[in-house]
Amino acid sequence: MSSVELMETIKRIALHQIVIQSAFDGDAYLNWNSSEIRYGSFNVSLRDITYNGNLTTYSLVLYYGDRLLQDGSNANQIYTDGINALQSIINLLNRASNVEIEDDIRYTPFIQTFADYLAGVYTTINLTTEMEVDYEQCS
């Protein structure tokens, strides 16, 4: 699976989560600094790629963010929604026949100002899949 296919697959899965209204890939700081975001929002960022034989491991950061009330009273609900949504995405990816995700998942909560005042969670996962090689180009 190529990184393009992987990102599109992850965003498609994310948009099927009930609390996620928009999905992006790339730099969350750039993507969420827009006034056009629909919340809750998901972002996937590619950290690095490791090749080992015919396997490719992608290190990805998954983010969930939603608008925080000025008094912060909805922070715990946002954390809960984010963990549930991200874990559901991970579970669905892990069920794919050609994908394996390491089991230990650590979620980190955050409160930060982007274009909006947000709370959310993020996690880093390592996803391993078979590398696709176009043998016709090798001949």
Coordinates of C-alpha atoms in Angstrom, one line a residue:
M1 CA 0.0 0.0 0.0
S2 CA 1.4 3.4 -1.0
S3 CA 1.4 6.4 1.4
V4 CA -1.2 8.1 -0.9
E5 CA -3.5 5.1 -0.7
L6 CA -2.9 4.8 3.1
M7 CA -3.8 8.4 3.8
E8 CA -6.9 8.3 1.7
T9 CA -8.0 5.0 3.4
I10 CA -7.4 6.5 6.9
K11 CA -9.3 9.7 6.1
R12 CA -12.2 7.7 4.6
I13 CA -12.4 5.5 7.7
A14 CA -12.2 8.6 9.9
L15 CA -15.2 10.3 8.2
H16 CA -17.3 7.3 9.1
Q17 CA -16.9 8.1 12.8
I18 CA -19.9 9.8 14.1
V19 CA -18.0 12.6 15.9
I20 CA -15.7 13.4 12.9
Q21 CA -17.0 16.0 10.5
S22 CA -13.8 16.8 8.6
A23 CA -10.5 14.8 7.9
F24 CA -7.1 16.1 6.7
D25 CA -3.6 14.7 6.1
G26 CA -0.4 16.6 6.6
D27 CA 0.5 19.2 9.2
A28 CA -2.3 19.6 11.8
Y29 CA -1.0 23.1 12.7
L30 CA -1.5 24.2 9.1
N31 CA -4.7 22.4 8.4
W32 CA -6.5 23.5 11.6
N33 CA -5.4 27.2 11.3
S34 CA -8.4 27.8 9.0
S35 CA -11.8 29.3 9.8
E36 CA -13.4 26.7 7.4
I37 CA -13.0 23.7 9.7
R38 CA -16.0 21.5 10.6
Y39 CA -15.6 20.0 14.1
G40 CA -14.8 17.4 15.4
S41 CA -11.9 17.2 13.1
F42 CA -9.4 14.5 12.3
N43 CA -5.8 14.8 11.0
V44 CA -3.3 12.2 10.1
S45 CA 0.4 13.1 9.7
L46 CA 3.2 11.0 8.3
R47 CA 6.3 11.0 10.5
D48 CA 8.5 8.5 8.7
I49 CA 8.6 5.4 6.5
T50 CA 10.8 2.3 7.1
Y51 CA 11.4 -0.4 4.5
N52 CA 12.3 -3.9 5.7
G53 CA 12.3 -6.5 2.9
N54 CA 8.9 -6.5 1.4
L55 CA 7.3 -4.7 4.4
T56 CA 6.8 -1.0 4.9
T57 CA 6.2 0.5 8.3
Y58 CA 4.6 4.0 8.4
S59 CA 4.9 6.0 11.6
L60 CA 1.7 8.1 11.8
V61 CA 0.3 10.7 14.2
L62 CA -3.5 10.6 14.5
Y63 CA -5.2 13.7 15.9
Y64 CA -8.7 14.5 17.0
G65 CA -9.7 18.0 17.9
D66 CA -13.0 19.9 18.7
R67 CA -13.9 23.3 19.9
L68 CA -13.4 23.9 23.5
L69 CA -15.8 26.1 25.5
Q70 CA -14.1 29.2 27.0
D71 CA -14.5 27.8 30.5
G72 CA -13.1 24.4 29.4
S73 CA -16.1 22.5 30.8
N74 CA -16.3 20.2 27.7
A75 CA -12.6 19.1 27.7
N76 CA -13.2 15.7 29.2
Q77 CA -16.0 15.0 26.7
I78 CA -13.7 16.0 23.8
Y79 CA -11.0 13.7 25.2
T80 CA -13.4 10.8 25.4
D81 CA -14.8 11.4 21.9
G82 CA -11.3 11.6 20.5
I83 CA -10.0 8.5 22.2
N84 CA -13.1 6.5 21.1
A85 CA -12.9 7.8 17.5
L86 CA -9.1 7.3 17.1
Q87 CA -9.3 3.8 18.7
S88 CA -12.2 2.9 16.3
I89 CA -10.1 4.0 13.3
I90 CA -7.1 2.0 14.6
N91 CA -9.3 -1.1 15.2
L92 CA -10.7 -0.9 11.6
L93 CA -7.3 -0.5 10.1
N94 CA -5.9 -3.3 12.2
R95 CA -8.6 -5.6 10.8
A96 CA -7.5 -5.1 7.2
S97 CA -5.9 -8.2 6.0
N98 CA -2.7 -6.5 4.8
V99 CA -2.1 -4.2 7.8
E100 CA -0.7 -4.7 11.3
I101 CA -0.6 -2.1 14.0
E102 CA 1.4 -2.4 17.2
D103 CA -0.8 -3.0 20.2
D104 CA 0.4 -0.3 22.7
I105 CA -1.5 2.9 22.0
R106 CA -0.9 5.9 24.2
Y107 CA -3.2 8.9 23.8
T108 CA -2.0 12.4 24.8
P109 CA -4.6 15.1 25.5
F110 CA -4.1 18.7 24.5
I111 CA -5.6 22.1 24.7
Q112 CA -4.3 24.6 22.1
T113 CA -5.3 27.6 20.1
F114 CA -5.4 27.1 16.4
A115 CA -7.8 29.2 14.3
D116 CA -10.2 28.1 17.1
Y117 CA -9.7 27.2 20.7
L118 CA -9.4 23.4 20.6
A119 CA -9.1 20.4 22.9
G120 CA -8.3 16.9 21.7
V121 CA -6.0 13.9 21.8
Y122 CA -3.3 12.5 19.6
T123 CA -1.4 9.3 19.3
T124 CA 1.5 7.9 17.3
I125 CA 1.1 4.5 15.7
N126 CA 3.3 2.3 13.6
L127 CA 1.4 0.6 10.8
T128 CA 3.1 -2.2 8.8
T129 CA 1.9 -3.4 5.4
E130 CA 3.4 -5.1 2.4
M131 CA 5.3 -2.9 0.0
E132 CA 3.9 -2.7 -3.5
V133 CA 6.5 -2.9 -6.2
D134 CA 5.7 -2.2 -9.8
Y135 CA 7.8 -5.0 -11.4
E136 CA 7.2 -3.7 -15.0
Q137 CA 9.2 -0.5 -14.1
C138 CA 12.0 -2.7 -12.9
S139 CA 12.5 -4.5 -16.2

